[in-house]
PDB file of C-alpha atoms in Angstrom:
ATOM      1  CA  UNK A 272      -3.724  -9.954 -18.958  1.00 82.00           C
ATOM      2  CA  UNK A 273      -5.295  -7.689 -20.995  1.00 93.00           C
ATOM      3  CA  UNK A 274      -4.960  -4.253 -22.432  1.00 94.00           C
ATOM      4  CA  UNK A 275      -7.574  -3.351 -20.522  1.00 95.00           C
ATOM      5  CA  UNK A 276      -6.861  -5.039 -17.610  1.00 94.00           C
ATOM      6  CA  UNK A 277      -3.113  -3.628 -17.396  1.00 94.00           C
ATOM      7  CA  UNK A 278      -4.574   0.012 -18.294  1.00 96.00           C
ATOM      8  CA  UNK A 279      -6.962  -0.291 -14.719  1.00 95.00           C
ATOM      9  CA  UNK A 280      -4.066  -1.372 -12.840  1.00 96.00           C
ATOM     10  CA  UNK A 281      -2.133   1.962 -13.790  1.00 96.00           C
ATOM     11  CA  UNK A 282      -4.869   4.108 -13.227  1.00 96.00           C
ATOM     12  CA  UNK A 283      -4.907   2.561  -9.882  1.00 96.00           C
ATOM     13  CA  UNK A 284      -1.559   3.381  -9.520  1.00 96.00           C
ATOM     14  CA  UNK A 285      -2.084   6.468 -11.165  1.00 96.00           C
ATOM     15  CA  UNK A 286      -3.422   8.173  -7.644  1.00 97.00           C
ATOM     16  CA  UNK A 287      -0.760   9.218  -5.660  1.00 96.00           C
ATOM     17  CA  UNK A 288      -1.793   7.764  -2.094  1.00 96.00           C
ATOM     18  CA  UNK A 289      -2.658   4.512  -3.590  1.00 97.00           C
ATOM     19  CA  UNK A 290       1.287   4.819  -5.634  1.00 97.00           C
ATOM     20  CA  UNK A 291       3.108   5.896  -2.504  1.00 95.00           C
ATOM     21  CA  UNK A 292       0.702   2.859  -0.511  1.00 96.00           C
ATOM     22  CA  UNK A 293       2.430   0.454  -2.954  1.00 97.00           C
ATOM     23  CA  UNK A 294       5.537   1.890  -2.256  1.00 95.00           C
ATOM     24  CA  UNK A 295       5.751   1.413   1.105  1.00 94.00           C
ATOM     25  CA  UNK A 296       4.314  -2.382   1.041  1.00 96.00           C
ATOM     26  CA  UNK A 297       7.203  -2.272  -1.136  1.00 94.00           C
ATOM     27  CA  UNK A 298       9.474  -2.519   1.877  1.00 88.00           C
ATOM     28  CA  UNK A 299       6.799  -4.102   4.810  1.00 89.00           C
ATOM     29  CA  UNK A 300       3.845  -5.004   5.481  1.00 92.00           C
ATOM     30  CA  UNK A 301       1.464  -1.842   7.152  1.00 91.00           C
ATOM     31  CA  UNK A 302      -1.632  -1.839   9.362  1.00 90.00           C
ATOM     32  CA  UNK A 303      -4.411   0.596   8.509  1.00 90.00           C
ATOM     33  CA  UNK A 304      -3.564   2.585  11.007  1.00 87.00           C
ATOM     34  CA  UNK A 305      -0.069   2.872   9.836  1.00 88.00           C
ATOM     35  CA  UNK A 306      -1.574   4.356   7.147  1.00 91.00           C
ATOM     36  CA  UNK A 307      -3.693   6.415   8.573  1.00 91.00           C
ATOM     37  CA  UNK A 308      -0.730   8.002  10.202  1.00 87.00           C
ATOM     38  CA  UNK A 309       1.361   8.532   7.268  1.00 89.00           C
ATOM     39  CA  UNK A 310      -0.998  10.357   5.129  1.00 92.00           C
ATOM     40  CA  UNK A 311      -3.027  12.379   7.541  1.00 92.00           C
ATOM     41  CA  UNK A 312      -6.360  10.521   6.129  1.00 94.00           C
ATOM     42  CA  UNK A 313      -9.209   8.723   7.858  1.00 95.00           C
ATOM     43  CA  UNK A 314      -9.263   5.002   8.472  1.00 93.00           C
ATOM     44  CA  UNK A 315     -12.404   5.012   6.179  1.00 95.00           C
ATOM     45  CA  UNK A 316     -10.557   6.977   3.506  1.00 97.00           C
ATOM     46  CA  UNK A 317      -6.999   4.623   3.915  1.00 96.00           C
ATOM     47  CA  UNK A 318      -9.478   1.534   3.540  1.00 95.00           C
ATOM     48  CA  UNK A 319     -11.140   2.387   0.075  1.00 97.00           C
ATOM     49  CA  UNK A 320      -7.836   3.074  -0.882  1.00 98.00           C
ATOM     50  CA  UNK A 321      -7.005  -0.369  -0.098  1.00 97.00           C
ATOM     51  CA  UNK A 322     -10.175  -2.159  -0.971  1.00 97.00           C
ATOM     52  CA  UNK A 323      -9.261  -0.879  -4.737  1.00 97.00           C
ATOM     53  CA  UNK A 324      -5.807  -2.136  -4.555  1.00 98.00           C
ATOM     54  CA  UNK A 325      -6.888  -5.680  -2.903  1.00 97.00           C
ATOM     55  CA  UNK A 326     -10.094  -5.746  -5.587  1.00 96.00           C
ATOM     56  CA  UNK A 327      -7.161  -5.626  -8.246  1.00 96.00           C
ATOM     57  CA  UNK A 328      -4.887  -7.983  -6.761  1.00 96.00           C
ATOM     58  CA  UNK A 329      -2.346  -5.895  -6.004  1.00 97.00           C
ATOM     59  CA  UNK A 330      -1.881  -6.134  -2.079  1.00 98.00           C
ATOM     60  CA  UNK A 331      -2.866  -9.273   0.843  1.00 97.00           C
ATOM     61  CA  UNK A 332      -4.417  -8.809   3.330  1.00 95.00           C
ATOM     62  CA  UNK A 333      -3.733 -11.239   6.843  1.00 94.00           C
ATOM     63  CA  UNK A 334      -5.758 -10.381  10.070  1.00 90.00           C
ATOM     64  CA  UNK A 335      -3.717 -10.515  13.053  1.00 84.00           C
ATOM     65  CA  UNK A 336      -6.291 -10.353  16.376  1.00 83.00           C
ATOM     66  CA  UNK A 337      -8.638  -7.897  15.189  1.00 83.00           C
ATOM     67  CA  UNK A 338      -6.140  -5.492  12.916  1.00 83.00           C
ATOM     68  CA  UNK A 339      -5.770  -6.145   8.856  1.00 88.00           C
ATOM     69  CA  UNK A 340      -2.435  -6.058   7.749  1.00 92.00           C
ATOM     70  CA  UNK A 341      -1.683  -5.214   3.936  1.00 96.00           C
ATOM     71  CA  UNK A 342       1.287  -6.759   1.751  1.00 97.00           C
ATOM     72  CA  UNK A 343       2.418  -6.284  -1.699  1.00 97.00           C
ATOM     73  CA  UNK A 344       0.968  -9.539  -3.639  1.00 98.00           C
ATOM     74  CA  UNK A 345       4.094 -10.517  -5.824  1.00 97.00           C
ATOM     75  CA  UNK A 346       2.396 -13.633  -6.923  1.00 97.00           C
ATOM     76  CA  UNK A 347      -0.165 -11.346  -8.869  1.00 96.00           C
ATOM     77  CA  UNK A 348       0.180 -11.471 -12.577  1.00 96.00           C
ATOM     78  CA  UNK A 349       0.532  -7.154 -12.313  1.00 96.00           C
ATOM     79  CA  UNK A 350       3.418  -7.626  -9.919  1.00 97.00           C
ATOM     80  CA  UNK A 351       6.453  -6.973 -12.753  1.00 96.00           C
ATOM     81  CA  UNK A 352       4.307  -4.184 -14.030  1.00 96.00           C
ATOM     82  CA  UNK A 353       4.229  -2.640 -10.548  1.00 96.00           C
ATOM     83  CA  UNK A 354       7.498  -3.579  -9.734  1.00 96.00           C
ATOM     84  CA  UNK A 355       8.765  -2.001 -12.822  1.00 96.00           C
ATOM     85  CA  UNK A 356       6.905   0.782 -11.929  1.00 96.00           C
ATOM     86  CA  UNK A 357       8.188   1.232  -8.119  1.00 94.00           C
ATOM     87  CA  UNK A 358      11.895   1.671  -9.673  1.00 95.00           C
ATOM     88  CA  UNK A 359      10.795   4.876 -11.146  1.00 95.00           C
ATOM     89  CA  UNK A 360       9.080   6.232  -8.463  1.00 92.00           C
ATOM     90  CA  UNK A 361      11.094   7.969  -4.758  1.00 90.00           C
ATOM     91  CA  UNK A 362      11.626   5.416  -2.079  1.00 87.00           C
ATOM     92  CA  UNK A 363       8.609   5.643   0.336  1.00 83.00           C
ATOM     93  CA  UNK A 364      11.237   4.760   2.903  1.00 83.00           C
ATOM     94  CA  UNK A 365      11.205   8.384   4.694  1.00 85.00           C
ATOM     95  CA  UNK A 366       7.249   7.851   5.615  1.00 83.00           C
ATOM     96  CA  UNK A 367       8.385   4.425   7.298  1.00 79.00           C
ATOM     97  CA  UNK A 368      11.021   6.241   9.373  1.00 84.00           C
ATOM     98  CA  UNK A 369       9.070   9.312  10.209  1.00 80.00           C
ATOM     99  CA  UNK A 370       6.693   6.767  11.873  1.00 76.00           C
ATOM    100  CA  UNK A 371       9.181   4.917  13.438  1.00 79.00           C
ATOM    101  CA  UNK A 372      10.325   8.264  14.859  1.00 78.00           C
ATOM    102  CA  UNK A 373       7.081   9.338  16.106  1.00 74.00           C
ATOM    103  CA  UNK A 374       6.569   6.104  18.005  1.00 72.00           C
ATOM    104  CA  UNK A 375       3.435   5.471  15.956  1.00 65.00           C
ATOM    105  CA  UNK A 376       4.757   2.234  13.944  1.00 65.00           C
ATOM    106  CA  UNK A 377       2.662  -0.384  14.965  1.00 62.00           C
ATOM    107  CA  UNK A 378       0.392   1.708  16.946  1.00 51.00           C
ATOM    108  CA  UNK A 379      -2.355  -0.709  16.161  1.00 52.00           C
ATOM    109  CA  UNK A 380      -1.184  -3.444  18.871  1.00 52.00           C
TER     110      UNK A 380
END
């Protein structure tokens, strides 16, 4: 890991949709449309968002039938960074319960 290498990774982290998308993997796994949900974006929007955060290593992705599902990767060498850097942040919990509430978890199946 380099200097320069850990300085991308908090710039990624540095946007707030892509922080608060960490956040929540933090807890679950999420579908794109989850996500698309929870912060009132498009699906093209939600997936460049993602595509960074895959492109450094920071989330999986599994395909279940024809939906992508996105996980934190804690086997990346950035994961105690961002780990370390999810304790200071609020708990992204709220967003998984407002859309549990809404019926919209899962609304991808």
């Amino acid at each position: 890991m380099t200097l320069e290498n850990q300085a991308a990774v908090l710039k990624l982290l540095g946007d707030k949709t892509r922080l608060s998308m960490i956040g929540l993997l933090e807890h679950q796994e999420c579908c794109v449309c989850e996500f698309v949900e929870i912060f009132s974006m498009s699906q093209p929007a939600i997936s460049q968002h993602l595509r960074k955060l895959k492109d450094a290593g920071l989330v999986n992705e599994s395909r279940k039938g024809q939906w992508i599902y996105y996980s934190l990767n804690r086997d990346s060498a950035y994961f105690p960074m961002v780990d370390d850097v999810l304790k200071h942040i609020p708990s992204q919990q709220e967003k998984l319960k407002w859309l549990e509430e809404q019926g919209l978890k899962i609304s991808c199946d």
